[in-house]
Coordinates of C-alpha atoms in Angstrom, one line a residue:
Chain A
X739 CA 176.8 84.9 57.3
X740 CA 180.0 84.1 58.9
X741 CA 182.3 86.8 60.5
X742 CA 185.4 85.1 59.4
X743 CA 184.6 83.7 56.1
X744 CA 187.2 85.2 54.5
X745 CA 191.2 84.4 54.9
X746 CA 192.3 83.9 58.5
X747 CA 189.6 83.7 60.3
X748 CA 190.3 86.8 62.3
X749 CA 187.3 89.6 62.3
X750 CA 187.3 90.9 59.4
X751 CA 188.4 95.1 58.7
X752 CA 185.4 96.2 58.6
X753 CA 184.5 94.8 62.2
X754 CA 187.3 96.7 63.5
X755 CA 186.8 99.7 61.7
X756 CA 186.1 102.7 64.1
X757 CA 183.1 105.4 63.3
X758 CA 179.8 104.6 63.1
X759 CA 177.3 102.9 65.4
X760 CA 175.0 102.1 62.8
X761 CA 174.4 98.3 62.4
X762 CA 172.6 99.5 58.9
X763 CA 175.9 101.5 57.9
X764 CA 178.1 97.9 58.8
X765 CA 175.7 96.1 56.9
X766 CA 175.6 97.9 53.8
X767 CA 179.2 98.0 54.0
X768 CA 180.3 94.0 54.9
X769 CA 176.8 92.3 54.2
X770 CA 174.9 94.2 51.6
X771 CA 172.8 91.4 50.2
X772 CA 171.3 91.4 54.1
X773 CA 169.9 94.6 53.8
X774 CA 166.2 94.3 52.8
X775 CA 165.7 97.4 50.7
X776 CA 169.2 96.0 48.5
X777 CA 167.4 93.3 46.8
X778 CA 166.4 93.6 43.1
X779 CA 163.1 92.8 42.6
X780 CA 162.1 91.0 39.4
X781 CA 159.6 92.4 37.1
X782 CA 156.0 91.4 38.0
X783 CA 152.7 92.3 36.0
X784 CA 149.9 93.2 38.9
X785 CA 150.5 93.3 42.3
X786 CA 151.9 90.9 44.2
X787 CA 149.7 88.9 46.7
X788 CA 150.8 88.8 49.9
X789 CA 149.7 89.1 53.5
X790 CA 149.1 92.5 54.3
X791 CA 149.0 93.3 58.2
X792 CA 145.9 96.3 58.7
X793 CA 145.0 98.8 61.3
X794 CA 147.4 100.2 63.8
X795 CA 146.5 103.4 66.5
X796 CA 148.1 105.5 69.0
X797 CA 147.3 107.7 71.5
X798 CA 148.7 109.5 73.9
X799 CA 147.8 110.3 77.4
X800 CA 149.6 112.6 80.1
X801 CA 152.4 110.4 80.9
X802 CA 152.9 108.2 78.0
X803 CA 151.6 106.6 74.9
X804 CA 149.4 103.7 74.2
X805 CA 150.1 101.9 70.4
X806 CA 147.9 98.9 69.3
X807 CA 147.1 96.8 66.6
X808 CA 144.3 94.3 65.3
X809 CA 145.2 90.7 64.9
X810 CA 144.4 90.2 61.0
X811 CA 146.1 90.0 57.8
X812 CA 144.3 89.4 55.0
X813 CA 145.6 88.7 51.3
X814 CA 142.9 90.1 48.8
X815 CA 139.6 89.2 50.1
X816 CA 140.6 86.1 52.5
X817 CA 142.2 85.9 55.4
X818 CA 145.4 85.3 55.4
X819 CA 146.0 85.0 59.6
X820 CA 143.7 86.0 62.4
X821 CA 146.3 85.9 64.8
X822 CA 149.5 88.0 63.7
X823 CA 151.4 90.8 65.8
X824 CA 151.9 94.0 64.1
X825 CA 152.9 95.7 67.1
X826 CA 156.5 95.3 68.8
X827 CA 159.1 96.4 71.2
X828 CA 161.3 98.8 69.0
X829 CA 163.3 99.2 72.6
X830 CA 162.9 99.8 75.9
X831 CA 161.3 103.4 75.6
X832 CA 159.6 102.9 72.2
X833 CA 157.5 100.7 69.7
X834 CA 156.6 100.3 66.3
X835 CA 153.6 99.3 64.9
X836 CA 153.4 98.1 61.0
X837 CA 150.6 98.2 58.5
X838 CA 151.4 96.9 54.9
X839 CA 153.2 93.5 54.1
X840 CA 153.6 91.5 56.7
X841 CA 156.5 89.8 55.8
X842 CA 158.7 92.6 54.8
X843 CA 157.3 94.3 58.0
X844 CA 158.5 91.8 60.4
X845 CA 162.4 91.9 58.7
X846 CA 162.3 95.7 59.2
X847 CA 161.2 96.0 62.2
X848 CA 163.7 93.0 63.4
X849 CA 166.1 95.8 61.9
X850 CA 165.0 98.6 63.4
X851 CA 165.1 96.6 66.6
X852 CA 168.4 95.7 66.3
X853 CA 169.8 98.9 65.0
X854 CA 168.5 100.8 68.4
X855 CA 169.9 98.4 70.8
X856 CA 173.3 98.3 68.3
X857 CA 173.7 102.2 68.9
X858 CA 172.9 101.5 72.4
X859 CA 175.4 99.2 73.0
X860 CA 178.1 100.5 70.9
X861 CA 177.5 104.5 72.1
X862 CA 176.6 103.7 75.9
X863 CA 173.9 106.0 75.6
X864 CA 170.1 105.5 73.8
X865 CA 169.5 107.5 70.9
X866 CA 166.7 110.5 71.2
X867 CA 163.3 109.5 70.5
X868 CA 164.0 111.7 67.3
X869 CA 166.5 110.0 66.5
X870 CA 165.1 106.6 66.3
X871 CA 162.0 108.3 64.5
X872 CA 164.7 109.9 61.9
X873 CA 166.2 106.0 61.8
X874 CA 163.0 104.2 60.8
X875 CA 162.2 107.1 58.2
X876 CA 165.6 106.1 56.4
X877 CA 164.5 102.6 56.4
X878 CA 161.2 103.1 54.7
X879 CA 163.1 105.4 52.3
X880 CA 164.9 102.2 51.1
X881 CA 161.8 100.4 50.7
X882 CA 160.7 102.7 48.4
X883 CA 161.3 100.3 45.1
X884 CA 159.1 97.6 46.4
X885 CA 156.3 100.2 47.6
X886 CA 156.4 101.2 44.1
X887 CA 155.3 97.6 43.2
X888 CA 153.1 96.8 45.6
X889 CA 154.6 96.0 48.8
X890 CA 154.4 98.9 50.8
X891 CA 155.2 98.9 54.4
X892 CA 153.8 101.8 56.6
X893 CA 154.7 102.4 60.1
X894 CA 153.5 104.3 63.0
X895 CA 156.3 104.9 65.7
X896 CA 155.6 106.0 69.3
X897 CA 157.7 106.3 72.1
X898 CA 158.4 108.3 75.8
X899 CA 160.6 111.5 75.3
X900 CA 162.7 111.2 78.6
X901 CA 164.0 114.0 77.8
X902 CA 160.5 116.3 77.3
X903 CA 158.8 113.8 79.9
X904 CA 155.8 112.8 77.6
X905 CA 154.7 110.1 75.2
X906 CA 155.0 111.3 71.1
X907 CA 153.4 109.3 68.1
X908 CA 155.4 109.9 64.4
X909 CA 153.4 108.9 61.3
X910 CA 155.7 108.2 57.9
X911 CA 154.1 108.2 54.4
X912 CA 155.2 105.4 52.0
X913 CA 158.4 107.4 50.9
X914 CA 159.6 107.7 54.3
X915 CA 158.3 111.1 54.9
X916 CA 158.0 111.4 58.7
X917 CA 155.4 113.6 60.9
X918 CA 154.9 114.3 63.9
X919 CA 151.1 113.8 65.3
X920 CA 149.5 115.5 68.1
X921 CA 147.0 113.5 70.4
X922 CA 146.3 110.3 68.5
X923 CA 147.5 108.8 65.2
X924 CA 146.2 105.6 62.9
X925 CA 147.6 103.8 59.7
X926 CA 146.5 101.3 57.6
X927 CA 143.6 99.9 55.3
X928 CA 141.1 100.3 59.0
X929 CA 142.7 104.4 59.7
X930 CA 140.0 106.3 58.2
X931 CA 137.6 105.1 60.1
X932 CA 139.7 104.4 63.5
X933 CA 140.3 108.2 63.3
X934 CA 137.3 109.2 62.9
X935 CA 136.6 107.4 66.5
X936 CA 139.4 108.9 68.2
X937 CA 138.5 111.7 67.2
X938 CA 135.2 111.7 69.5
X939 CA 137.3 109.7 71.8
X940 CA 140.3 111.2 72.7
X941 CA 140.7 113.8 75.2
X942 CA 143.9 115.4 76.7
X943 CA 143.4 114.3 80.2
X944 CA 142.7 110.1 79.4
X945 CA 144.2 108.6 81.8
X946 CA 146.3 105.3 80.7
X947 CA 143.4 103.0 81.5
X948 CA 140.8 105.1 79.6
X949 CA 143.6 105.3 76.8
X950 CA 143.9 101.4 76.5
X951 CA 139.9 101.2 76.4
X952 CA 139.9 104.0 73.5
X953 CA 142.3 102.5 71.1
X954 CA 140.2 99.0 71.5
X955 CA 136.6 101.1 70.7
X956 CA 139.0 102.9 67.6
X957 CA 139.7 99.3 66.7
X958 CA 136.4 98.0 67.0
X959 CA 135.2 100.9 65.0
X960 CA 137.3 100.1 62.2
X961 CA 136.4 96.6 61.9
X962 CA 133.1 97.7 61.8
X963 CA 133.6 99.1 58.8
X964 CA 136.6 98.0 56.9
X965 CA 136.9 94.1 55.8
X966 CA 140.4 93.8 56.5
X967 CA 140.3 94.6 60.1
X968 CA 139.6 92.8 62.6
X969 CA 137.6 93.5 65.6
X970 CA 138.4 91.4 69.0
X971 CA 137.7 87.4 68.6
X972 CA 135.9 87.0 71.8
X973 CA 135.3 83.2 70.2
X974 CA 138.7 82.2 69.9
X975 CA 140.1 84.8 72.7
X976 CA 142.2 86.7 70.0
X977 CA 142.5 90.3 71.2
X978 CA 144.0 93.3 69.9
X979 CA 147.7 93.9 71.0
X980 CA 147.9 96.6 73.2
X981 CA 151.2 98.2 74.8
X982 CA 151.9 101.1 77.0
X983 CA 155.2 103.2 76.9
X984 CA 155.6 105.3 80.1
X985 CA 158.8 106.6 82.3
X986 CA 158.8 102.6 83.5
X987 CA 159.5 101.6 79.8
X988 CA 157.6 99.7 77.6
X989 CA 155.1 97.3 78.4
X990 CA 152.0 95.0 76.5
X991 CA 148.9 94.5 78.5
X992 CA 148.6 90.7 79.1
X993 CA 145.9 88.8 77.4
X994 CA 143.6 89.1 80.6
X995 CA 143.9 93.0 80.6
X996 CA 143.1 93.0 77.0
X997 CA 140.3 90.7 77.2
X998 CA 138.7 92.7 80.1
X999 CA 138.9 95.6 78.1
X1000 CA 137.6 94.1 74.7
X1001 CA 134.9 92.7 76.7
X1002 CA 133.8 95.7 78.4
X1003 CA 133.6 97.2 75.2
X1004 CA 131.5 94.8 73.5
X1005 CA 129.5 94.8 76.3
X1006 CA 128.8 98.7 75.7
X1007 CA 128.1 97.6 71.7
X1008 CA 125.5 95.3 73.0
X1009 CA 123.3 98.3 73.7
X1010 CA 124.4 100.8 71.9
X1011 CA 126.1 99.1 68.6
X1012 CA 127.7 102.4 67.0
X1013 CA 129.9 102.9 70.7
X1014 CA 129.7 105.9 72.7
X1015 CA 127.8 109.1 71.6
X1016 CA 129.8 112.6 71.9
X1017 CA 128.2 115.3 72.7
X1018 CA 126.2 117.3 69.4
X1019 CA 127.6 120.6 70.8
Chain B
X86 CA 224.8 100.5 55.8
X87 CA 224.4 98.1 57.8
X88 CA 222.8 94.7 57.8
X89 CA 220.5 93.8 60.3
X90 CA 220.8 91.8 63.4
X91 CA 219.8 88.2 63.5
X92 CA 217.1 87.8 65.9
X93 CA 216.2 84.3 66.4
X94 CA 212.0 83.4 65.9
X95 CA 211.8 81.8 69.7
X96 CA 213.6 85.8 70.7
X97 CA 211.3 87.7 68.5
X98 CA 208.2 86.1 69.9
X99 CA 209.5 86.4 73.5
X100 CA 210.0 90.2 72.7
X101 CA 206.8 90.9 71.5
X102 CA 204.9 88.5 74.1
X103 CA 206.9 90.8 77.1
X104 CA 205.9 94.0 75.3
X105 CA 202.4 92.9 75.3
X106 CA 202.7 91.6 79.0
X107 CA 204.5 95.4 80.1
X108 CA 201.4 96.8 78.8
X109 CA 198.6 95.3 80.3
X110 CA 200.6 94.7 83.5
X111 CA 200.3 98.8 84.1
X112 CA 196.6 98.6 84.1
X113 CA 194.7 98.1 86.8
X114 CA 192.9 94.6 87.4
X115 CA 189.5 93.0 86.4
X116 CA 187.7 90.6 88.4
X117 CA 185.4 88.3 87.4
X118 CA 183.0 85.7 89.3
X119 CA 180.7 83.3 89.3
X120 CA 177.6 84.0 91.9
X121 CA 174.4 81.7 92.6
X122 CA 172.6 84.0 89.8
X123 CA 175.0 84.6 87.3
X124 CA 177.8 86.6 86.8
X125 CA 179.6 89.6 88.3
X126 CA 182.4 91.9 86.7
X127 CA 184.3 94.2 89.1
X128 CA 187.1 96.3 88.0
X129 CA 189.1 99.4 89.1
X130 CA 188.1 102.1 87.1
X131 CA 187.6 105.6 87.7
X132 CA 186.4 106.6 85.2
X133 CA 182.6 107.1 84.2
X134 CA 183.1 107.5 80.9
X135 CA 185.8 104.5 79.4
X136 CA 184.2 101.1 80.2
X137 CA 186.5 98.2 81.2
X138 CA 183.0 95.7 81.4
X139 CA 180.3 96.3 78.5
X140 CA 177.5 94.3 77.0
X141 CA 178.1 92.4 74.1
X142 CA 174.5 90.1 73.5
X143 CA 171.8 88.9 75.6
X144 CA 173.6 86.8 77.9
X145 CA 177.4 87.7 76.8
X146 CA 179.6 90.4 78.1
X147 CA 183.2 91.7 77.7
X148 CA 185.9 92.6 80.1
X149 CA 189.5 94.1 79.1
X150 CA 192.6 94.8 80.6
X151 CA 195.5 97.0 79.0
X152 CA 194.9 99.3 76.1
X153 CA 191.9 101.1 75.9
X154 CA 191.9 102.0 71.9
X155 CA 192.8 98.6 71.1
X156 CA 189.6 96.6 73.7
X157 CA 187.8 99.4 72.6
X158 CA 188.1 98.4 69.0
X159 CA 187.7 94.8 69.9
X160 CA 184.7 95.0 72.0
X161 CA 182.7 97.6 68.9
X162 CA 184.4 94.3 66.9
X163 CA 182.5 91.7 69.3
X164 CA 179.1 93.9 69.0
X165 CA 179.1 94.0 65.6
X166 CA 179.7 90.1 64.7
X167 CA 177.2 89.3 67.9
X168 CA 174.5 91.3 65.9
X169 CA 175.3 89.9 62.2
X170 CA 175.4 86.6 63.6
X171 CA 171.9 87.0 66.0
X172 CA 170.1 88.4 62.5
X173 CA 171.6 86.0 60.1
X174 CA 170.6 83.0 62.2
X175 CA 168.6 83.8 65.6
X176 CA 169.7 85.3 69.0
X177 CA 170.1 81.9 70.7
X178 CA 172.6 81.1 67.9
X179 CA 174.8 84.0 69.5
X180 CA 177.4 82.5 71.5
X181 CA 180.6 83.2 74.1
X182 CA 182.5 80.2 72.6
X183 CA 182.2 81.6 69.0
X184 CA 182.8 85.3 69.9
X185 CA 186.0 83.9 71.8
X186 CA 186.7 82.0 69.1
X187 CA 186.7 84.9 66.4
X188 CA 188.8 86.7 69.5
X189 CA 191.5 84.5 69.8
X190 CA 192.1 84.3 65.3
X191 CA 192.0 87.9 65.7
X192 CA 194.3 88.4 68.6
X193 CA 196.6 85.5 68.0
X194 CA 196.8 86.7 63.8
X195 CA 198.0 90.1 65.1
X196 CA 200.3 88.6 67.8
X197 CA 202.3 86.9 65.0
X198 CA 202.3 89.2 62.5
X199 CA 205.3 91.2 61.8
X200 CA 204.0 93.9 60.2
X201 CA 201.5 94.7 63.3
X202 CA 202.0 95.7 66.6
X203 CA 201.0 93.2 69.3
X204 CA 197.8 94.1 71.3
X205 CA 198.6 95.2 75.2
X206 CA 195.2 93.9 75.9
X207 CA 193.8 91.0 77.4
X208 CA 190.0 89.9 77.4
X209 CA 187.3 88.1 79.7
X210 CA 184.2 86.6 77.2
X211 CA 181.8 85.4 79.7
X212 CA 178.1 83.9 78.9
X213 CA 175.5 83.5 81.9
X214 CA 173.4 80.0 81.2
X215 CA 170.0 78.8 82.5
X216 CA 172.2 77.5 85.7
X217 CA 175.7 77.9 87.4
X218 CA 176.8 75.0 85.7
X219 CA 176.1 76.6 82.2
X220 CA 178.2 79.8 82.8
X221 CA 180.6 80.2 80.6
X222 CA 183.8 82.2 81.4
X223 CA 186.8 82.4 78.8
X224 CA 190.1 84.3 79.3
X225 CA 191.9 85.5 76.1
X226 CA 195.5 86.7 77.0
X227 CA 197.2 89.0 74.1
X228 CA 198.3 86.0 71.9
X229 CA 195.6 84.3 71.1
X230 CA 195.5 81.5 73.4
X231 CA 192.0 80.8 75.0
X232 CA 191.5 79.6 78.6
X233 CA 188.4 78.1 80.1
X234 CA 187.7 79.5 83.4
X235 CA 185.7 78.5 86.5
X236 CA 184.8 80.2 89.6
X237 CA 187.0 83.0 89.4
X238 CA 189.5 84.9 87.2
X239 CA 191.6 87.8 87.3
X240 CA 193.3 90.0 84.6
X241 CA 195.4 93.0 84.6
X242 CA 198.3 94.0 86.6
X243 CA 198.9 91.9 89.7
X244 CA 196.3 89.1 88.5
X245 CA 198.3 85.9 89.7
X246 CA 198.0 87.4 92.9
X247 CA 194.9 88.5 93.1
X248 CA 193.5 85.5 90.7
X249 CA 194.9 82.9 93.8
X250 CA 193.7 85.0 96.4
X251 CA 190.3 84.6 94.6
X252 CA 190.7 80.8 94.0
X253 CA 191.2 80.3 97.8
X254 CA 188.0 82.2 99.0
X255 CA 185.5 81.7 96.0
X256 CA 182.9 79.0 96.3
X257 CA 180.2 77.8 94.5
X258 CA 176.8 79.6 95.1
X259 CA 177.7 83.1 96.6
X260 CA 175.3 85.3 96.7
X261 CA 175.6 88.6 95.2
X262 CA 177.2 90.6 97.7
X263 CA 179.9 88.0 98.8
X264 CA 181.0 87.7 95.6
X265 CA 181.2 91.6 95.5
X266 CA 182.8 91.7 98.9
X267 CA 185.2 89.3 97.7
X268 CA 186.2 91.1 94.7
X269 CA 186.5 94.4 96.5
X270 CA 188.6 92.7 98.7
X271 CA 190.7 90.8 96.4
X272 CA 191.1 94.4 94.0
X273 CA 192.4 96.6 97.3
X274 CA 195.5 94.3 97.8
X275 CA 198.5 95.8 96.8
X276 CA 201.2 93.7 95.4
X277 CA 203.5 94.5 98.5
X278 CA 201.1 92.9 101.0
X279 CA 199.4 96.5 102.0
X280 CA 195.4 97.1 101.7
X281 CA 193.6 100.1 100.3
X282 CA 190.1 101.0 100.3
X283 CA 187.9 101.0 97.1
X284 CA 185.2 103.4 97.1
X285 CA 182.2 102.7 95.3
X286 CA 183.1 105.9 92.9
X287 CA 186.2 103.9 92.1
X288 CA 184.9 100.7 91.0
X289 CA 183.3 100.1 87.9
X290 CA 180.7 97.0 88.7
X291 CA 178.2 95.3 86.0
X292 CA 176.5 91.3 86.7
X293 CA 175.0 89.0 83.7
X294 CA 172.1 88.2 86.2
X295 CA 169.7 85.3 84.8
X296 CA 166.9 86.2 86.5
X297 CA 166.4 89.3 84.8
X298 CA 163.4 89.4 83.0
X299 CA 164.4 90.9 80.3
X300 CA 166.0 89.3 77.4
X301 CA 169.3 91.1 78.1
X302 CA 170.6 90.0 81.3
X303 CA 173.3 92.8 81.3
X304 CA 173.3 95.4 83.9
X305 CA 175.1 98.0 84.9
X306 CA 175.1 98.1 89.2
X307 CA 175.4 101.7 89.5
X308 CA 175.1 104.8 92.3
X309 CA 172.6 103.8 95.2
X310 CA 172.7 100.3 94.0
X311 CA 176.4 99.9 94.4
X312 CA 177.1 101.9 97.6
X313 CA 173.8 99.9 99.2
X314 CA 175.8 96.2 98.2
X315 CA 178.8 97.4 99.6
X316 CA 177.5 98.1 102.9
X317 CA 175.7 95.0 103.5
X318 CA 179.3 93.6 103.2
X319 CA 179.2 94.4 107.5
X320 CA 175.6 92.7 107.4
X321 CA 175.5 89.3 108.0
X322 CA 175.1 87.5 104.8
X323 CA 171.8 86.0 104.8
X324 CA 170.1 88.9 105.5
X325 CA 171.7 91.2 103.3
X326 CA 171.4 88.7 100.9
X327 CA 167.6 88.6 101.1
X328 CA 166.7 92.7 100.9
X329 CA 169.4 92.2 98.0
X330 CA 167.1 89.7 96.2
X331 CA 163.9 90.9 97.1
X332 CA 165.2 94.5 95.7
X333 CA 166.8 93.5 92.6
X334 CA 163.2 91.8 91.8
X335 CA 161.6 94.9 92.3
X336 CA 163.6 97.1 90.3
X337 CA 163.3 94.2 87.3
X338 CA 159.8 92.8 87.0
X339 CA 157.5 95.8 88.3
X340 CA 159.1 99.0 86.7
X341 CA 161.6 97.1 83.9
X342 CA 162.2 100.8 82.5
X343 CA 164.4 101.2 85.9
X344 CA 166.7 98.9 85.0
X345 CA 167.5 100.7 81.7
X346 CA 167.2 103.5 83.0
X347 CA 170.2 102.9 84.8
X348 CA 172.0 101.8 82.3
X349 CA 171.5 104.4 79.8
X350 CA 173.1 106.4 82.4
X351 CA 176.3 105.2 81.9

């Protein structure tokens, strides 16, 4: 929407009002229609179909934080898009990845995106990493009405604490309930089973590489067992999305780093299918 | 009681139009030029805290001159229609002629309104393109008006003479640390004729730089970075100009984190 569609053309008050650095808060107040959770929703029987992104995992190593994401989205039993990015850039120091519906996913995190860099460019100065978590959990709080009907939109946040000097990982349930997890962290329809992988997998002393190679083996894991994930496309050379946050910033392995990875691991499925074996005891 | 004094319109304007000039004349200068990749802001400012030269959007940055409460409200003004406008419609759609645009109603709506007080402030709106000849520099003195600048451009207190002193010297492809010597230069001439010398704690220096990587070509040249530019001013040009280049590349493609790092430490 314009800025000056109303009398003189000159910014409007509430541009020039002084207070917060909240591009939500100036929303809500000059442009509430754009704010995704303020739209009514009309009644629906059943749940709506739409594309629904899946699987999403973090881990962290000493150092930093690795979040990824498979490439599908599926609506019911087909699917809907084999190539779709659930992961993304929330800022330089941080990144959200979304499970849920897709569409409403991308517009949030678009927000999210542009509320951190809003504060960062009013203020001078980045918000904390708890900060941002704190930010995301409001906006999932006003998603609440539509998760109620259907359209649910789950994140998984992770970012590098400058200030503590080490990667962190913040889960939300659907009503924006937000917790911190230790070591490694999955959402979506594909998290059961990706746990249960890192699980075996993660240790406290993975280096970044060895992190990268266990979120792709979490990944491949939950394909393995859930329909709605999928594993890397070594066909088509679609591979999971995999990004590194470290003191350097953020940064997303390139397809040839990815691929390497998601080869060497299928190579390792070749002979022994279920992955690698922990230790009994 | 008494009835007031006529005051004729062309009086009342000129009034307000010297009041606005007073104010910003008592601040110190701005400097803004054109270099082979992009754009470099360069202003007198001791202090770490109150920025003269901010971001605004990807390729679009703000200078002022004059008030700081009043630029200040402008430039939170300038952020927040940049970002309404970039999620309404998409970032490329963000530009420096609109945002001067919107500046100018603003500014020139307050300038002749009665009932306000004119702004002591005057404004640089500058938008690095893909090349030199795409840069986009606009000059908003306090009454609205809008002025499309080239090359160089100078507000504040003193700026005819430092802005002609500019125009002389300035030329087309500079590298980065010319056009930084140059502004120095041009900033530590007093308006009787005498030098100073500007310290790098003194200055307050950010570029638009199109090579960035990054989608925001804003940066802050702060500390090391700043002192190390200023030196090579002795150097002779090419070579400083190369370790200039080869370390700006460094500190942008293989760790981009540095970058912001610096600049959150504003």
């Amino acid at each position: 929407m314009e800025a000056n569609t109303r009398s003189t053309g000159r910014l409007p008050a509430a541009f020039l009002t002084p207070g917060s650095s909240s591009f939500m808060d100036f929303l809500s107040e000059h442009a509430p229609e754009q704010l995704p959770g303020n739209r009514p929703l009309p009644p629906v029987k059943g749940a709506v179909e739409a594309p629904h992104g899946t699987t999403i995992v973090a881990v962290t190593f000493p150092g930093g934080v690795v979040l990824a994401g498979d490439r599908r989205a599926t609506m019911g039993n087909m699917i809907a898009q084999r190539d779709i990015e659930k992961v993304f850039p929330a800022d330089e120091y941080s990144a959200v990845g979304i499970a849920g519906t897709a569409g409403l996913a991308v517009e949030m995190v678009r927000l999210f995106q542009l509320e951190l860099e809003h504060f960062e460019k009013v203020e001078g100065t980045q918000l904390s990493l708890e900060g941002k978590a704190n930010r995301l959990s409001t906006m999932i709080r006003g998603n609440l009405g539509m998760a109620m009907q259907g359209l649910a939109v789950i994140p998984l946040f992770a970012g590098y604490d400058v200030d503590r000097g080490r990667g962190r990982i913040f889960s939300y349930d659907v009503t924006g309930g937000r917790s911190e997890e230790q070591g490694f962290a999955a959402v979506g329809s594909g998290s059961v089973f990706a746990r249960g992988s890192l699980k075996k997998l993660h240790r406290d002393d993975l280096g970044e590489r060895q992190a990268a190679t266990a979120v792709v083996q979490a990944l491949y894991d939950a394909a393995d067992d859930d329909s709605a994930t999928g594993g890397p496309d070594l066909v088509r050379r679609i591979y999971p999305v995999v990004t590194v946050i470290t003191e350097d910033g953020f940064r997303r392995l390139t397809e040839e780093e990815v691929a390497e990875i998601a080869r060497s691991v299928h190579d390792g499925r070749l002979q022994s299918p279920n992955g690698p074996q922990a230790p009994v005891l | 009681m008494s009835t007031p004094f006529y005051v004729s319109p062309q009086q009342a304007m000129a009034d307000r139009a010297e009041y606005a000039r007073k104010g910003i004349a008592r601040g110190r200068s701005v400097v803004v030029l054109q270099y082979a990749d992009g754009i470099v802001f360069v202003a007198e400012n001791p202090s770490r805290a109150l920025h003269k030269v901010s971001e605004i959007y990807d390729r679009i940055a703000f200078a002022a001159v004059g008030k700081y409460n009043e630029f200040e409200n402008l430039r939170i003004g300038g952020v927040r229609y940049a970002d309404l406008r970039g999620y309404t419609y998409a970032r490329t759609d963000v530009t420096a002629r609109g945002l001067a645009n919107v500046y100018a109603q603003t500014l020139g709506t307050i300038f002749s309104s009665a009932a306000e007080k004119p702004y002591e402030v005057e404004l640089i709106v500058a938008e690095v393109g893909e090349g030199p000849e795409d840069d986009q520099i606009y000059r908003l003195p306090h009454d609205g008006s809008i002025v499309d600048e080239h090359g160089s451009v100078a507000v504040g207190g003193n700026s005819d003479q430092i802005g002609s002193y500019l125009e002389q010297r300035h030329r087309d492809g500079m590298t980065l640390a010319e056009a930084l010597k140059l502004a120095v230069e041009s900033l530590s001439r007093d308006s009787n004729g005498g030098e100073r010398t500007l310290t790098a704690d003194q200055l307050e220096v950010a570029v638009l730089d199109r090579t960035r990587p990054q989608q925001r070509k804003f940066k802050r040249v702060l500390g090391r970075q700043l002192s190390r530019l200023l030196e090579e001013e002795g150097a002779s040009a090419p070579s400083g100009d190369s370790s200039e280049e080869s370390s700006g590349e460094s500190s942008g493609g293989a760790s981009s984190g540095e970058a912001s790092a610096s600049d959150s430490e504003e």
